[in-house]
Coordinates of C-alpha atoms and ligand atoms in Angstrom, one line a residue:
M1 CA 90.2 111.4 79.2
T2 CA 87.0 110.9 77.3
K3 CA 83.8 112.0 79.0
Q4 CA 84.4 114.0 82.1
A5 CA 82.5 112.2 84.8
T6 CA 80.8 114.0 87.6
I7 CA 81.6 111.9 90.7
L8 CA 80.3 112.1 94.2
A9 CA 82.9 110.7 96.6
I10 CA 82.8 109.6 100.2
D11 CA 85.7 109.1 102.6
T12 CA 85.2 107.9 106.2
S13 CA 88.5 106.1 106.6
C14 CA 89.5 107.6 109.9
D15 CA 88.1 110.6 111.9
D16 CA 86.9 112.9 109.1
T17 CA 83.6 112.6 107.4
S18 CA 84.1 113.9 104.0
I19 CA 81.9 114.1 100.9
A20 CA 83.1 115.8 97.7
I21 CA 82.0 116.3 94.0
S22 CA 84.4 116.5 91.1
R23 CA 84.0 116.9 87.4
G24 CA 87.1 115.5 85.7
W25 CA 90.0 116.8 87.7
E26 CA 88.0 119.8 88.9
V27 CA 86.9 119.9 92.5
L28 CA 83.4 121.4 92.7
S29 CA 83.0 120.8 96.4
N30 CA 84.9 119.2 99.2
I31 CA 83.1 119.1 102.6
V32 CA 85.1 117.8 105.6
A33 CA 83.4 117.4 108.9
S34 CA 86.3 117.1 111.4
Q35 CA 86.0 115.1 114.6
N36 CA 89.1 116.7 116.2
Q37 CA 87.1 118.1 119.0
I38 CA 85.8 114.7 119.9
H39 CA 89.1 112.8 119.8
K40 CA 91.2 115.6 121.3
Q41 CA 90.6 114.4 124.9
F42 CA 91.9 110.9 124.0
G43 CA 95.0 112.1 122.2
G44 CA 94.1 109.9 119.3
V45 CA 91.1 108.5 117.3
F46 CA 88.6 106.5 119.4
P47 CA 87.0 104.1 116.9
S48 CA 83.5 103.7 118.3
K49 CA 83.1 107.5 118.8
A50 CA 84.4 108.0 115.2
K51 CA 81.7 105.6 113.9
Q52 CA 79.0 107.4 115.7
A53 CA 80.1 110.8 114.6
H54 CA 80.4 109.6 110.9
R55 CA 76.7 108.5 111.1
E56 CA 75.6 111.9 112.5
N57 CA 77.7 114.0 110.1
F58 CA 76.9 112.1 106.9
M59 CA 73.6 113.6 105.8
P60 CA 74.5 117.2 106.6
A61 CA 77.8 116.7 104.7
L62 CA 76.1 115.2 101.7
K63 CA 73.6 118.1 101.5
S64 CA 76.4 120.6 101.7
A65 CA 78.5 118.9 99.1
L66 CA 75.6 118.9 96.6
R67 CA 74.7 122.5 97.4
Q68 CA 78.2 123.8 97.2
A69 CA 78.8 122.1 93.8
Q70 CA 75.3 123.3 92.6
K71 CA 74.5 119.8 91.5
S72 CA 71.4 117.5 92.0
W73 CA 71.4 113.7 91.9
Q74 CA 70.6 113.6 88.2
D75 CA 74.0 115.3 87.4
I76 CA 75.9 112.6 89.3
D77 CA 77.4 109.8 87.1
A78 CA 78.8 107.7 89.9
I79 CA 79.4 107.3 93.6
A80 CA 82.9 106.6 94.8
V81 CA 83.8 105.3 98.3
T82 CA 86.9 104.5 100.2
Y83 CA 87.0 100.8 101.1
G84 CA 90.4 100.8 102.8
P85 CA 92.9 101.1 104.4
G86 CA 91.5 102.7 107.6
L87 CA 89.6 102.0 110.8
A88 CA 87.1 99.2 110.2
P89 CA 84.1 100.7 112.0
A90 CA 84.7 104.1 110.3
L91 CA 85.1 102.6 106.8
E92 CA 81.9 100.6 107.4
V93 CA 79.8 103.8 107.8
G94 CA 80.9 105.3 104.4
I95 CA 80.5 101.9 102.6
R96 CA 76.9 101.4 104.0
F97 CA 75.8 104.9 103.0
A98 CA 77.4 104.5 99.5
Q99 CA 75.7 101.1 98.9
N100 CA 72.3 102.5 99.9
L101 CA 72.7 105.7 97.9
A102 CA 73.8 103.7 94.8
K103 CA 70.7 101.5 95.0
E104 CA 68.3 104.3 95.8
K105 CA 69.6 106.8 93.2
K106 CA 70.5 104.1 90.7
K107 CA 74.1 105.1 90.3
K108 CA 77.3 103.2 89.4
L109 CA 79.6 102.5 92.4
I110 CA 83.4 102.7 92.4
I111 CA 85.5 101.6 95.3
I112 CA 88.8 103.4 96.0
N113 CA 91.9 102.7 97.9
H114 CA 92.5 105.7 100.3
I115 CA 96.2 105.7 99.5
E116 CA 95.5 106.0 95.7
G117 CA 93.5 109.1 96.7
H118 CA 96.5 110.7 98.6
A119 CA 98.9 109.6 95.8
L120 CA 96.8 111.3 93.0
S121 CA 95.6 114.3 95.1
P122 CA 98.1 116.6 93.3
L123 CA 96.1 116.0 90.1
A124 CA 93.1 117.8 91.5
L125 CA 92.3 121.3 90.0
P126 CA 90.3 124.2 91.3
Q127 CA 87.0 124.9 89.6
G128 CA 87.4 126.6 86.2
R129 CA 90.9 125.1 85.5
M130 CA 90.8 122.4 82.9
A131 CA 94.4 121.9 81.6
N132 CA 96.3 119.3 83.7
F133 CA 99.9 119.1 82.5
S134 CA 100.8 116.4 85.0
I135 CA 98.6 113.9 83.3
Q136 CA 101.2 113.6 80.5
K137 CA 104.2 113.1 82.8
W138 CA 105.0 109.5 83.7
P139 CA 106.5 107.7 85.5
K140 CA 105.9 109.7 88.7
L141 CA 107.0 109.0 92.2
A142 CA 104.2 109.6 94.8
L143 CA 105.4 110.3 98.2
V144 CA 102.4 109.8 100.6
V145 CA 103.2 111.1 104.1
S146 CA 100.3 111.0 106.6
G147 CA 99.3 109.9 110.1
G148 CA 98.8 106.3 109.0
H149 CA 101.2 106.0 106.0
T150 CA 104.6 106.9 104.7
E151 CA 105.2 105.4 101.3
F152 CA 107.3 105.8 98.1
I153 CA 105.0 104.7 95.2
L154 CA 106.2 104.4 91.6
M155 CA 103.3 105.3 89.3
K156 CA 103.9 104.3 85.7
G157 CA 100.5 105.5 84.8
L158 CA 97.0 105.7 86.3
G159 CA 96.4 102.3 88.0
E160 CA 100.0 101.1 87.5
Y161 CA 101.5 101.3 90.9
Q162 CA 104.4 99.7 92.7
I163 CA 105.5 100.4 96.3
L164 CA 109.2 101.0 96.3
G165 CA 109.5 101.6 100.1
R166 CA 107.3 102.2 103.1
T167 CA 107.6 102.6 106.9
I168 CA 108.1 99.4 108.7
D169 CA 106.6 100.8 112.0
D170 CA 105.1 104.2 112.7
A171 CA 104.1 106.7 110.0
A172 CA 105.9 110.1 109.9
G173 CA 102.8 112.0 110.9
E174 CA 102.2 109.6 113.8
C175 CA 105.7 110.2 115.0
L176 CA 105.2 114.0 115.0
D177 CA 101.8 113.6 116.7
K178 CA 103.3 111.4 119.4
V179 CA 106.2 113.6 120.1
G180 CA 103.9 116.7 120.0
R181 CA 101.7 114.9 122.6
M182 CA 104.7 114.3 124.9
L183 CA 105.4 118.1 124.6
N184 CA 101.7 118.9 125.3
L185 CA 101.4 120.9 122.1
G186 CA 97.8 119.9 121.3
Y187 CA 96.0 117.6 118.8
P188 CA 96.8 116.8 116.1
A189 CA 100.3 117.9 116.8
G190 CA 101.8 117.8 113.3
P191 CA 100.8 121.3 112.3
L192 CA 101.7 122.6 115.8
I193 CA 105.2 121.0 115.5
E194 CA 105.6 123.0 112.3
E195 CA 104.6 126.3 114.0
F196 CA 106.8 125.7 117.1
A197 CA 109.7 124.6 114.9
K198 CA 109.7 128.1 113.3
K199 CA 110.9 129.5 116.7
G200 CA 113.3 126.7 117.5
N201 CA 116.8 125.6 116.7
P202 CA 116.8 122.4 114.7
Q203 CA 120.4 121.6 115.5
R204 CA 120.0 121.8 119.3
F205 CA 119.0 118.1 119.7
N206 CA 120.7 115.6 117.5
F207 CA 118.4 112.7 116.7
P208 CA 120.0 109.7 114.8
L209 CA 119.2 109.2 111.1
P210 CA 117.5 105.8 110.9
M211 CA 118.3 102.9 108.6
T212 CA 121.3 104.4 106.8
D213 CA 122.9 101.0 106.7
K214 CA 119.9 99.4 105.0
H215 CA 120.1 99.4 101.3
H216 CA 116.4 99.7 100.5
F217 CA 113.8 102.5 100.5
D218 CA 111.9 101.4 103.6
L219 CA 111.6 103.9 106.5
S220 CA 111.3 103.7 110.2
F221 CA 110.2 106.3 112.7
S222 CA 109.7 104.5 116.0
G223 CA 113.4 104.9 117.0
L224 CA 113.1 108.6 116.6
K225 CA 110.0 108.6 118.8
T226 CA 111.8 106.7 121.5
A227 CA 114.8 108.9 121.3
A228 CA 112.6 112.0 121.7
R229 CA 110.8 110.4 124.7
I230 CA 114.1 109.7 126.5
Q231 CA 115.2 113.3 125.8
I232 CA 111.9 114.8 127.0
Q233 CA 111.8 112.7 130.2
A234 CA 115.4 113.7 131.0
L235 CA 114.6 117.4 130.5
E236 CA 111.4 117.1 132.6
E237 CA 113.3 115.5 135.5
E238 CA 115.8 118.4 135.4
E239 CA 112.9 120.9 135.1
K240 CA 114.5 122.3 131.9
L241 CA 111.5 121.9 129.5
D242 CA 110.9 125.6 129.1
A243 CA 109.2 127.3 126.1
Q244 CA 112.5 127.7 124.1
T245 CA 113.5 124.1 124.8
T246 CA 110.1 122.9 123.6
A247 CA 110.5 124.9 120.4
D248 CA 114.0 123.5 119.9
L249 CA 112.7 120.0 120.4
A250 CA 109.9 120.5 117.9
A251 CA 112.4 121.9 115.4
S252 CA 114.8 119.1 116.0
I253 CA 112.3 116.2 115.7
Q254 CA 110.8 117.8 112.6
E255 CA 114.3 118.1 111.1
A256 CA 115.1 114.4 111.9
V257 CA 111.8 113.1 110.5
F258 CA 112.2 115.0 107.3
A259 CA 116.0 114.2 107.0
H260 CA 115.1 110.5 107.1
I261 CA 112.6 110.9 104.3
L262 CA 114.9 113.1 102.3
Y263 CA 117.9 110.7 102.7
K264 CA 115.9 107.8 101.2
L265 CA 114.3 110.1 98.5
E266 CA 117.7 111.3 97.4
R267 CA 119.0 107.7 97.2
L268 CA 115.9 106.7 95.3
L269 CA 116.5 109.4 92.7
Y270 CA 120.2 108.3 92.3
S271 CA 119.2 104.7 92.0
E272 CA 119.6 103.6 88.4
D273 CA 116.6 101.4 87.9
L274 CA 114.7 102.1 91.2
S275 CA 115.3 98.7 92.6
A276 CA 116.9 98.1 96.0
S277 CA 119.7 96.3 94.1
S278 CA 120.7 99.6 92.5
Y279 CA 120.7 101.5 95.8
P280 CA 123.7 103.9 95.5
S281 CA 126.7 103.0 97.7
R282 CA 128.3 105.5 100.0
E283 CA 131.2 105.8 97.5
K284 CA 128.7 106.7 94.7
M285 CA 127.0 109.3 96.8
K286 CA 130.4 110.8 97.6
E287 CA 131.3 110.9 93.9
I288 CA 127.9 112.6 93.1
Q289 CA 128.6 115.3 95.7
N290 CA 132.1 115.9 94.4
P291 CA 132.1 119.1 92.2
Q292 CA 135.2 117.8 90.4
R293 CA 133.5 114.6 89.3
K294 CA 134.2 113.5 85.8
E295 CA 131.9 110.6 85.4
K296 CA 128.4 111.3 84.1
I297 CA 125.6 110.3 86.5
K298 CA 122.8 108.2 85.1
V299 CA 119.5 110.0 85.6
S300 CA 116.4 108.7 87.2
P301 CA 113.5 107.6 85.0
I302 CA 111.2 109.6 87.3
E303 CA 109.7 112.7 85.6
E304 CA 107.6 114.1 88.4
I305 CA 107.1 113.9 92.1
F306 CA 103.7 114.0 93.7
L307 CA 103.5 114.8 97.4
G308 CA 100.3 113.9 99.3
G309 CA 99.0 113.1 102.8
G310 CA 98.5 115.2 105.9
V311 CA 102.2 115.9 106.3
A312 CA 102.4 117.3 102.7
A313 CA 100.8 120.5 104.1
N314 CA 104.1 121.2 105.9
L315 CA 105.9 124.0 104.1
Y316 CA 109.3 123.1 105.5
L317 CA 109.0 119.6 104.0
R318 CA 108.0 121.1 100.6
K319 CA 111.0 123.5 100.7
K320 CA 113.4 120.6 101.5
I321 CA 112.2 118.6 98.6
R322 CA 112.4 121.5 96.2
Q323 CA 116.0 122.1 97.4
L324 CA 116.9 118.4 96.8
L325 CA 115.4 118.6 93.3
K326 CA 117.4 121.7 92.5
D327 CA 120.6 120.0 93.6
Y328 CA 119.6 117.0 91.6
Q329 CA 119.2 119.1 88.5
K330 CA 122.6 120.7 89.1
N331 CA 124.3 117.3 89.4
T332 CA 122.5 115.5 86.6
G333 CA 121.0 118.1 84.3
K334 CA 117.6 116.5 84.7
E335 CA 114.7 118.5 85.9
I336 CA 112.1 116.6 87.9
S337 CA 108.9 118.5 88.5
F338 CA 107.3 118.6 91.9
V339 CA 103.5 119.0 92.5
V340 CA 101.6 119.4 95.7
P341 CA 97.8 119.5 96.1
Y342 CA 96.5 123.0 95.2
R343 CA 95.0 123.5 98.7
K344 CA 96.2 122.3 102.1
K345 CA 92.7 120.8 102.6
L346 CA 93.5 118.3 99.9
C347 CA 96.5 117.0 101.8
S348 CA 94.8 115.8 104.9
D349 CA 91.9 113.3 104.6
N350 CA 89.2 114.5 102.2
A351 CA 86.9 113.0 99.6
A352 CA 87.9 115.3 96.7
M353 CA 91.1 113.2 96.3
I354 CA 88.9 110.1 96.2
A355 CA 86.7 111.7 93.5
V356 CA 89.8 112.6 91.5
A357 CA 91.2 109.0 91.8
A358 CA 87.8 107.6 90.8
Q359 CA 88.0 109.4 87.4
W360 CA 90.1 106.8 85.6
H361 CA 88.2 103.9 87.3
Y362 CA 85.1 105.4 85.8
Q363 CA 86.7 105.6 82.3
N364 CA 87.8 102.0 82.6
K365 CA 84.4 101.0 83.9
N366 CA 85.8 99.6 87.1
F367 CA 82.4 99.4 88.8
A368 CA 81.6 97.4 91.9
S369 CA 78.4 95.6 92.7
P370 CA 76.7 97.4 95.6
D371 CA 76.0 94.1 97.4
K372 CA 79.5 92.9 97.3
I373 CA 81.7 95.6 98.9
E374 CA 83.8 94.6 101.9
R375 CA 85.7 97.0 103.9
S376 CA 89.5 96.3 103.8
P377 CA 91.2 97.9 106.8
Q378 CA 94.7 96.7 105.8
L379 CA 94.4 97.3 102.1
V380 CA 97.7 97.8 100.2
L381 CA 98.1 99.8 97.0
E382 CA 99.6 97.5 94.3
Ligands
KG4_401 O1 96.2 112.3 105.7 P1 95.8 112.6 107.1 O2 94.7 113.6 107.4 O3 95.3 111.3 107.8 C1 95.9 110.0 107.6 O4 95.5 109.4 106.5 O5 96.7 109.7 108.4 O6 97.1 113.0 107.9 C2 97.1 113.4 109.2 C3 98.5 113.6 109.7 C4 98.6 113.8 111.2 O7 99.7 113.0 111.7 C5 98.9 115.3 111.3 O8 99.6 115.6 112.5 C6 99.8 115.5 110.1 O9 99.1 114.7 109.1 N1 99.9 116.9 109.6 C7 101.1 117.6 109.6 C8 100.7 118.9 109.2 N2 99.4 119.0 108.9 C9 98.9 117.7 109.2 N3 102.3 117.2 109.9 C10 103.3 118.2 109.8 N4 103.1 119.4 109.4 C11 101.8 119.9 109.1 N5 101.6 121.1 108.7
ZN402 ZN1 94.8 109.6 104.8

């Protein structure tokens, strides 16, 4: 990277008002004003309340971001803002503030896809750390797992992205949240599922592995949610939903959600050219798992895996991916590195990941005109 830009980034894509400042890959501040207390009572995000809270939280968050980074407006090279995907009324607030600030402070404006932020979040470094070895390793596979998205993204370089597979219905985090809600765990339920699962038996309830007969890298979580609902209703009717059963259900649904992701990830790594047409057959997977195998396995072109999104905070998911990569290395001799964001705060929605993603846009002079930004709630990364 040439000049390291100092970027002030804004993300209001869903229910967190976040403002951050980065210099190069270094995060100088990352303020997140959470709205969990507001949306808790609805069990999900209430768009008009999110919009109102973003408006109220914006200026205090901006002041804190500048203060914590020890920067003033004259140090800022550009303003970056998320323009999609997300909730339209929420995106709108961040975009309006960014437009007005860019005009008032005479700053360049960069618009960022929220998913690019999650995908590149493992590039972020804590203050004082400059060397980023990941920047030399391409192609990478970004696995973005959040409350709104579950995607496998091939990244050949910065800005060169191709979606290899994605959920066709619910996101993984959404599935965990909904099942957690059925179990009355609290909001958002993903982290609580992880906690309860530690005390539970993941083998007690057998949830089906989705889409094993589909030879592509898409995912589906709505069937798991329905299977969990049926199971929970039956247990409630029999008055058998005690504390241990709740923990066992949390462990079992977490196991099933991650098994589905890992199943597709493993096939992706054993797919020769990463296209659905080279999806490994059952016979090939059996051959790979056979320790007496004679044939050499063709290795994946992928050099590194980046894990991002709210669910990336889950330590059990990280452990499962590490184990898969260890087995992969045993089978093929190829080491694929694995990077997660350096802090859990960088997994869930935050503006530091937007600032980090904005770096290469700044270098490429991908600037937007402040008068011409439109929110794009259904934006796709491609
Ligand atoms: O990235 P994020 O903050 O928002 C979206 O862009 O969706 O992700 C939020 C999601 C929620 O579904 C939340 O339950 C889940 O991430 N989550 C977790 C954990 N921490 C957050 N899921 C499982 N285990 C966790 N530790
Ligand atoms: Zn997100």
